[in-house]
Amino acid sequence: DKAFAQFLTDEIKEEKKIQKHKSLPKVSGGWELEVHGTEAKLARKVAGERITVTFNINNSIPPSADDETQEEQKPDEQEPDLTSTPNFVVEVIKDDTKQTLVLDCHYPEDEVGHEGEEESDIFTIREVSFQPTGESDWKDTNYTLNTDSLDWALYDHLMDFLADRGVDNTFADELIELSTALEHQEYIKFLEDLKSFVKCQ
């Protein structure tokens, strides 16, 4: 256990050294952030609507692309930065209705990192449904629209609808940044907890 604890101490030092953000980066556009463990919620109000975006950093780091690149790496090169790209759920709540429009979004694995392609969105909408406002449990009996078979014009309108509410590529980029910082922070905390657990007699 001693060796394990020593390893963890060194690991924590290293991780803190490469930690980009001591405090979590802000998301522009007046979003308020609440964090509960690995779950984060961003909220803002826009003209008679409340918009919330919820995501969980667990399992949000895609598996390393291919092992072949590992071999070509020169020994002194840094490991590639791990990026957290969590699925996120956007809820749009209109003040005067009892319904919430819920859009389940994610980052397609092959899209991340293709900068310069102005046209493509860095996130996609996977599912859309209405849920009763204020109920934490979603009903499976509510119709859920899967976007795989959706008319493109309707899909584009949904993307525009989100963009008008501040959920656009810039937001999605900043969400990755926030999520990555949060994931790293939680990872360091986990290592610290593990260290005290191992040392505990």
PDB file of C-alpha atoms in Angstrom:
ATOM      1  CA  ASP A   1       0.000   0.000   0.000  1.00  0.00           C
ATOM      2  CA  LYS A   2       2.914   2.342   0.691  1.00  0.00           C
ATOM      3  CA  ALA A   3       4.100   2.127  -2.905  1.00  0.00           C
ATOM      4  CA  PHE A   4       0.535   2.692  -4.075  1.00  0.00           C
ATOM      5  CA  ALA A   5       0.170   5.786  -1.891  1.00  0.00           C
ATOM      6  CA  GLN A   6       3.518   7.106  -3.122  1.00  0.00           C
ATOM      7  CA  PHE A   7       2.489   6.539  -6.721  1.00  0.00           C
ATOM      8  CA  LEU A   8      -0.758   8.423  -6.091  1.00  0.00           C
ATOM      9  CA  THR A   9       1.090  11.332  -4.483  1.00  0.00           C
ATOM     10  CA  ASP A  10       3.303  11.678  -7.574  1.00  0.00           C
ATOM     11  CA  GLU A  11       0.334  11.261  -9.894  1.00  0.00           C
ATOM     12  CA  ILE A  12      -1.610  14.017  -8.085  1.00  0.00           C
ATOM     13  CA  LYS A  13       1.415  16.343  -8.362  1.00  0.00           C
ATOM     14  CA  GLU A  14       1.677  15.666 -12.097  1.00  0.00           C
ATOM     15  CA  GLU A  15      -2.045  16.148 -12.705  1.00  0.00           C
ATOM     16  CA  LYS A  16      -2.057  19.434 -10.787  1.00  0.00           C
ATOM     17  CA  LYS A  17       0.879  20.607 -12.855  1.00  0.00           C
ATOM     18  CA  ILE A  18      -1.007  20.114 -16.124  1.00  0.00           C
ATOM     19  CA  GLN A  19      -4.336  21.365 -14.764  1.00  0.00           C
ATOM     20  CA  LYS A  20      -5.368  24.198 -17.070  1.00  0.00           C
ATOM     21  CA  HIS A  21      -8.023  25.763 -14.891  1.00  0.00           C
ATOM     22  CA  LYS A  22      -7.754  26.215 -11.153  1.00  0.00           C
ATOM     23  CA  SER A  23     -11.370  27.313 -11.164  1.00  0.00           C
ATOM     24  CA  LEU A  24     -13.975  26.224 -13.681  1.00  0.00           C
ATOM     25  CA  PRO A  25     -14.081  28.261 -16.889  1.00  0.00           C
ATOM     26  CA  LYS A  26     -17.163  30.390 -17.435  1.00  0.00           C
ATOM     27  CA  VAL A  27     -19.602  29.826 -20.264  1.00  0.00           C
ATOM     28  CA  SER A  28     -20.351  33.103 -22.038  1.00  0.00           C
ATOM     29  CA  GLY A  29     -23.921  34.275 -22.523  1.00  0.00           C
ATOM     30  CA  GLY A  30     -25.024  34.644 -18.920  1.00  0.00           C
ATOM     31  CA  TRP A  31     -25.336  30.954 -18.031  1.00  0.00           C
ATOM     32  CA  GLU A  32     -25.443  30.148 -14.324  1.00  0.00           C
ATOM     33  CA  LEU A  33     -23.593  27.022 -13.339  1.00  0.00           C
ATOM     34  CA  GLU A  34     -24.526  24.531 -10.625  1.00  0.00           C
ATOM     35  CA  VAL A  35     -22.373  21.488 -10.012  1.00  0.00           C
ATOM     36  CA  HIS A  36     -23.377  18.434  -7.992  1.00  0.00           C
ATOM     37  CA  GLY A  37     -20.545  15.935  -8.055  1.00  0.00           C
ATOM     38  CA  THR A  38     -20.186  14.776 -11.648  1.00  0.00           C
ATOM     39  CA  GLU A  39     -23.401  16.422 -12.820  1.00  0.00           C
ATOM     40  CA  ALA A  40     -23.452  19.993 -13.988  1.00  0.00           C
ATOM     41  CA  LYS A  41     -26.364  22.207 -14.887  1.00  0.00           C
ATOM     42  CA  LEU A  42     -26.251  25.471 -16.816  1.00  0.00           C
ATOM     43  CA  ALA A  43     -29.308  27.697 -16.762  1.00  0.00           C
ATOM     44  CA  ARG A  44     -30.376  30.997 -18.270  1.00  0.00           C
ATOM     45  CA  LYS A  45     -33.606  32.889 -18.829  1.00  0.00           C
ATOM     46  CA  VAL A  46     -34.583  34.280 -22.211  1.00  0.00           C
ATOM     47  CA  ALA A  47     -37.792  36.210 -22.834  1.00  0.00           C
ATOM     48  CA  GLY A  48     -40.372  34.152 -20.992  1.00  0.00           C
ATOM     49  CA  GLU A  49     -38.370  30.935 -21.172  1.00  0.00           C
ATOM     50  CA  ARG A  50     -35.982  29.080 -18.928  1.00  0.00           C
ATOM     51  CA  ILE A  51     -33.308  27.084 -20.671  1.00  0.00           C
ATOM     52  CA  THR A  52     -31.310  24.492 -18.793  1.00  0.00           C
ATOM     53  CA  VAL A  53     -28.486  22.326 -20.061  1.00  0.00           C
ATOM     54  CA  THR A  54     -27.538  19.305 -17.976  1.00  0.00           C
ATOM     55  CA  PHE A  55     -24.600  16.967 -18.452  1.00  0.00           C
ATOM     56  CA  ASN A  56     -22.652  14.382 -16.516  1.00  0.00           C
ATOM     57  CA  ILE A  57     -18.894  14.011 -16.918  1.00  0.00           C
ATOM     58  CA  ASN A  58     -18.890  10.285 -16.149  1.00  0.00           C
ATOM     59  CA  ASN A  59     -17.840   8.304 -19.230  1.00  0.00           C
ATOM     60  CA  SER A  60     -17.500  11.529 -21.176  1.00  0.00           C
ATOM     61  CA  ILE A  61     -13.957  10.968 -22.428  1.00  0.00           C
ATOM     62  CA  PRO A  62     -14.017   9.067 -25.712  1.00  0.00           C
ATOM     63  CA  PRO A  63     -11.676   6.052 -25.856  1.00  0.00           C
ATOM     64  CA  SER A  64      -8.272   6.877 -27.344  1.00  0.00           C
ATOM     65  CA  ALA A  65      -8.626   6.842 -31.071  1.00  0.00           C
ATOM     66  CA  ASP A  66      -6.010   4.367 -32.306  1.00  0.00           C
ATOM     67  CA  ASP A  67      -3.102   2.665 -30.664  1.00  0.00           C
ATOM     68  CA  GLU A  68      -0.879   3.086 -33.701  1.00  0.00           C
ATOM     69  CA  THR A  69      -0.295   6.752 -32.982  1.00  0.00           C
ATOM     70  CA  GLN A  70       1.109   5.761 -29.598  1.00  0.00           C
ATOM     71  CA  GLU A  71       4.027   4.007 -31.253  1.00  0.00           C
ATOM     72  CA  GLU A  72       4.935   6.919 -33.467  1.00  0.00           C
ATOM     73  CA  GLN A  73       5.023   9.260 -30.511  1.00  0.00           C
ATOM     74  CA  LYS A  74       8.431  10.517 -29.560  1.00  0.00           C
ATOM     75  CA  PRO A  75       9.198   9.734 -25.941  1.00  0.00           C
ATOM     76  CA  ASP A  76       9.415  13.389 -24.899  1.00  0.00           C
ATOM     77  CA  GLU A  77       6.061  14.312 -26.408  1.00  0.00           C
ATOM     78  CA  GLN A  78       3.195  15.093 -24.070  1.00  0.00           C
ATOM     79  CA  GLU A  79       0.290  12.686 -24.035  1.00  0.00           C
ATOM     80  CA  PRO A  80      -2.552  14.077 -26.108  1.00  0.00           C
ATOM     81  CA  ASP A  81      -4.920  16.165 -24.032  1.00  0.00           C
ATOM     82  CA  LEU A  82      -7.950  14.251 -22.899  1.00  0.00           C
ATOM     83  CA  THR A  83     -11.137  16.028 -23.837  1.00  0.00           C
ATOM     84  CA  SER A  84     -14.458  15.441 -22.205  1.00  0.00           C
ATOM     85  CA  THR A  85     -17.366  15.497 -24.660  1.00  0.00           C
ATOM     86  CA  PRO A  86     -20.434  14.589 -22.622  1.00  0.00           C
ATOM     87  CA  ASN A  87     -23.914  14.066 -23.957  1.00  0.00           C
ATOM     88  CA  PHE A  88     -26.020  16.987 -22.814  1.00  0.00           C
ATOM     89  CA  VAL A  89     -29.728  17.542 -22.408  1.00  0.00           C
ATOM     90  CA  VAL A  90     -31.299  20.884 -23.234  1.00  0.00           C
ATOM     91  CA  GLU A  91     -34.637  21.678 -21.638  1.00  0.00           C
ATOM     92  CA  VAL A  92     -36.687  24.645 -22.807  1.00  0.00           C
ATOM     93  CA  ILE A  93     -39.416  25.596 -20.362  1.00  0.00           C
ATOM     94  CA  LYS A  94     -41.940  28.231 -21.396  1.00  0.00           C
ATOM     95  CA  ASP A  95     -43.411  30.133 -18.461  1.00  0.00           C
ATOM     96  CA  ASP A  96     -46.979  29.780 -19.634  1.00  0.00           C
ATOM     97  CA  THR A  97     -47.108  26.077 -20.527  1.00  0.00           C
ATOM     98  CA  LYS A  98     -46.961  22.953 -18.445  1.00  0.00           C
ATOM     99  CA  GLN A  99     -44.653  21.288 -20.920  1.00  0.00           C
ATOM    100  CA  THR A 100     -40.918  21.210 -21.338  1.00  0.00           C
ATOM    101  CA  LEU A 101     -39.257  20.600 -24.679  1.00  0.00           C
ATOM    102  CA  VAL A 102     -36.359  18.230 -24.098  1.00  0.00           C
ATOM    103  CA  LEU A 103     -33.552  17.856 -26.632  1.00  0.00           C
ATOM    104  CA  ASP A 104     -30.959  15.179 -26.110  1.00  0.00           C
ATOM    105  CA  CYS A 105     -27.702  16.270 -27.743  1.00  0.00           C
ATOM    106  CA  HIS A 106     -24.326  14.675 -28.192  1.00  0.00           C
ATOM    107  CA  TYR A 107     -20.948  15.178 -29.811  1.00  0.00           C
ATOM    108  CA  PRO A 108     -20.455  12.737 -32.680  1.00  0.00           C
ATOM    109  CA  GLU A 109     -17.132  10.979 -32.163  1.00  0.00           C
ATOM    110  CA  ASP A 110     -15.827  11.527 -35.647  1.00  0.00           C
ATOM    111  CA  GLU A 111     -16.705  15.232 -35.736  1.00  0.00           C
ATOM    112  CA  VAL A 112     -14.627  16.515 -32.866  1.00  0.00           C
ATOM    113  CA  GLY A 113     -11.394  18.067 -34.003  1.00  0.00           C
ATOM    114  CA  HIS A 114     -12.416  18.941 -37.566  1.00  0.00           C
ATOM    115  CA  GLU A 115     -11.851  22.660 -37.249  1.00  0.00           C
ATOM    116  CA  GLY A 116     -12.156  24.797 -40.288  1.00  0.00           C
ATOM    117  CA  GLU A 117     -15.284  23.125 -41.570  1.00  0.00           C
ATOM    118  CA  GLU A 118     -17.481  26.121 -40.991  1.00  0.00           C
ATOM    119  CA  GLU A 119     -20.638  24.397 -42.059  1.00  0.00           C
ATOM    120  CA  SER A 120     -20.732  21.422 -39.777  1.00  0.00           C
ATOM    121  CA  ASP A 121     -22.167  21.632 -36.297  1.00  0.00           C
ATOM    122  CA  ILE A 122     -19.984  20.190 -33.600  1.00  0.00           C
ATOM    123  CA  PHE A 123     -22.939  18.639 -31.819  1.00  0.00           C
ATOM    124  CA  THR A 124     -26.067  16.863 -32.982  1.00  0.00           C
ATOM    125  CA  ILE A 125     -29.569  16.480 -31.609  1.00  0.00           C
ATOM    126  CA  ARG A 126     -30.329  12.810 -31.016  1.00  0.00           C
ATOM    127  CA  GLU A 127     -33.811  12.852 -29.543  1.00  0.00           C
ATOM    128  CA  VAL A 128     -36.581  15.342 -28.919  1.00  0.00           C
ATOM    129  CA  SER A 129     -39.580  14.934 -26.642  1.00  0.00           C
ATOM    130  CA  PHE A 130     -42.046  16.828 -24.495  1.00  0.00           C
ATOM    131  CA  GLN A 131     -42.001  16.164 -20.769  1.00  0.00           C
ATOM    132  CA  PRO A 132     -44.323  17.526 -18.091  1.00  0.00           C
ATOM    133  CA  THR A 133     -42.617  20.535 -16.483  1.00  0.00           C
ATOM    134  CA  GLY A 134     -41.251  19.963 -13.010  1.00  0.00           C
ATOM    135  CA  GLU A 135     -41.296  16.177 -13.068  1.00  0.00           C
ATOM    136  CA  SER A 136     -37.905  14.681 -12.534  1.00  0.00           C
ATOM    137  CA  ASP A 137     -38.792  11.294 -13.972  1.00  0.00           C
ATOM    138  CA  TRP A 138     -39.272  11.219 -17.681  1.00  0.00           C
ATOM    139  CA  LYS A 139     -42.177   9.236 -18.944  1.00  0.00           C
ATOM    140  CA  ASP A 140     -41.445   6.535 -21.466  1.00  0.00           C
ATOM    141  CA  THR A 141     -45.022   6.890 -22.603  1.00  0.00           C
ATOM    142  CA  ASN A 142     -44.314  10.338 -24.048  1.00  0.00           C
ATOM    143  CA  TYR A 143     -43.535  10.322 -27.747  1.00  0.00           C
ATOM    144  CA  THR A 144     -39.820  10.636 -28.392  1.00  0.00           C
ATOM    145  CA  LEU A 145     -38.675  11.769 -31.789  1.00  0.00           C
ATOM    146  CA  ASN A 146     -35.468  10.133 -32.902  1.00  0.00           C
ATOM    147  CA  THR A 147     -33.627  12.412 -35.318  1.00  0.00           C
ATOM    148  CA  ASP A 148     -32.081   9.584 -37.354  1.00  0.00           C
ATOM    149  CA  SER A 149     -35.069   9.477 -39.647  1.00  0.00           C
ATOM    150  CA  LEU A 150     -35.962  13.132 -39.445  1.00  0.00           C
ATOM    151  CA  ASP A 151     -36.662  15.526 -42.292  1.00  0.00           C
ATOM    152  CA  TRP A 152     -33.542  17.716 -42.636  1.00  0.00           C
ATOM    153  CA  ALA A 153     -35.526  20.940 -42.813  1.00  0.00           C
ATOM    154  CA  LEU A 154     -37.178  20.157 -39.478  1.00  0.00           C
ATOM    155  CA  TYR A 155     -33.813  19.201 -37.985  1.00  0.00           C
ATOM    156  CA  ASP A 156     -32.284  22.492 -39.167  1.00  0.00           C
ATOM    157  CA  HIS A 157     -35.146  24.413 -37.589  1.00  0.00           C
ATOM    158  CA  LEU A 158     -34.540  22.605 -34.307  1.00  0.00           C
ATOM    159  CA  MET A 159     -30.840  23.507 -34.467  1.00  0.00           C
ATOM    160  CA  ASP A 160     -31.763  27.147 -35.199  1.00  0.00           C
ATOM    161  CA  PHE A 161     -34.268  27.046 -32.346  1.00  0.00           C
ATOM    162  CA  LEU A 162     -31.419  26.010 -30.013  1.00  0.00           C
ATOM    163  CA  ALA A 163     -29.014  28.567 -31.467  1.00  0.00           C
ATOM    164  CA  ASP A 164     -31.546  31.351 -30.837  1.00  0.00           C
ATOM    165  CA  ARG A 165     -31.489  30.305 -27.206  1.00  0.00           C
ATOM    166  CA  GLY A 166     -27.722  30.386 -26.937  1.00  0.00           C
ATOM    167  CA  VAL A 167     -27.016  26.737 -27.591  1.00  0.00           C
ATOM    168  CA  ASP A 168     -24.771  26.931 -30.645  1.00  0.00           C
ATOM    169  CA  ASN A 169     -21.270  25.854 -31.671  1.00  0.00           C
ATOM    170  CA  THR A 170     -19.625  28.473 -29.448  1.00  0.00           C
ATOM    171  CA  PHE A 171     -21.634  27.219 -26.506  1.00  0.00           C
ATOM    172  CA  ALA A 172     -20.824  23.598 -27.387  1.00  0.00           C
ATOM    173  CA  ASP A 173     -17.103  24.455 -27.531  1.00  0.00           C
ATOM    174  CA  GLU A 174     -17.232  26.173 -24.150  1.00  0.00           C
ATOM    175  CA  LEU A 175     -19.185  23.250 -22.736  1.00  0.00           C
ATOM    176  CA  ILE A 176     -16.352  20.908 -23.781  1.00  0.00           C
ATOM    177  CA  GLU A 177     -13.882  23.229 -22.061  1.00  0.00           C
ATOM    178  CA  LEU A 178     -15.988  23.370 -18.905  1.00  0.00           C
ATOM    179  CA  SER A 179     -16.647  19.650 -18.882  1.00  0.00           C
ATOM    180  CA  THR A 180     -12.971  18.843 -19.434  1.00  0.00           C
ATOM    181  CA  ALA A 181     -11.950  21.121 -16.549  1.00  0.00           C
ATOM    182  CA  LEU A 182     -14.632  19.624 -14.316  1.00  0.00           C
ATOM    183  CA  GLU A 183     -13.641  16.080 -15.264  1.00  0.00           C
ATOM    184  CA  HIS A 184      -9.997  16.825 -14.475  1.00  0.00           C
ATOM    185  CA  GLN A 185     -10.917  18.422 -11.159  1.00  0.00           C
ATOM    186  CA  GLU A 186     -12.996  15.374 -10.205  1.00  0.00           C
ATOM    187  CA  TYR A 187     -10.192  13.049 -11.313  1.00  0.00           C
ATOM    188  CA  ILE A 188      -7.691  14.811  -9.062  1.00  0.00           C
ATOM    189  CA  LYS A 189     -10.189  14.697  -6.195  1.00  0.00           C
ATOM    190  CA  PHE A 190     -10.682  10.986  -6.841  1.00  0.00           C
ATOM    191  CA  LEU A 191      -6.918  10.374  -6.711  1.00  0.00           C
ATOM    192  CA  GLU A 192      -6.737  12.314  -3.444  1.00  0.00           C
ATOM    193  CA  ASP A 193      -9.616  10.301  -1.956  1.00  0.00           C
ATOM    194  CA  LEU A 194      -8.001   7.089  -3.141  1.00  0.00           C
ATOM    195  CA  LYS A 195      -4.731   8.116  -1.541  1.00  0.00           C
ATOM    196  CA  SER A 196      -6.307   8.769   1.861  1.00  0.00           C
ATOM    197  CA  PHE A 197      -8.270   5.521   1.524  1.00  0.00           C
ATOM    198  CA  VAL A 198      -5.106   3.523   0.802  1.00  0.00           C
ATOM    199  CA  LYS A 199      -3.172   5.198   3.629  1.00  0.00           C
ATOM    200  CA  CYS A 200      -5.996   4.636   6.099  1.00  0.00           C
ATOM    201  CA  GLN A 201      -5.000   1.881   8.538  1.00  0.00           C
TER     202      GLN A 201
END
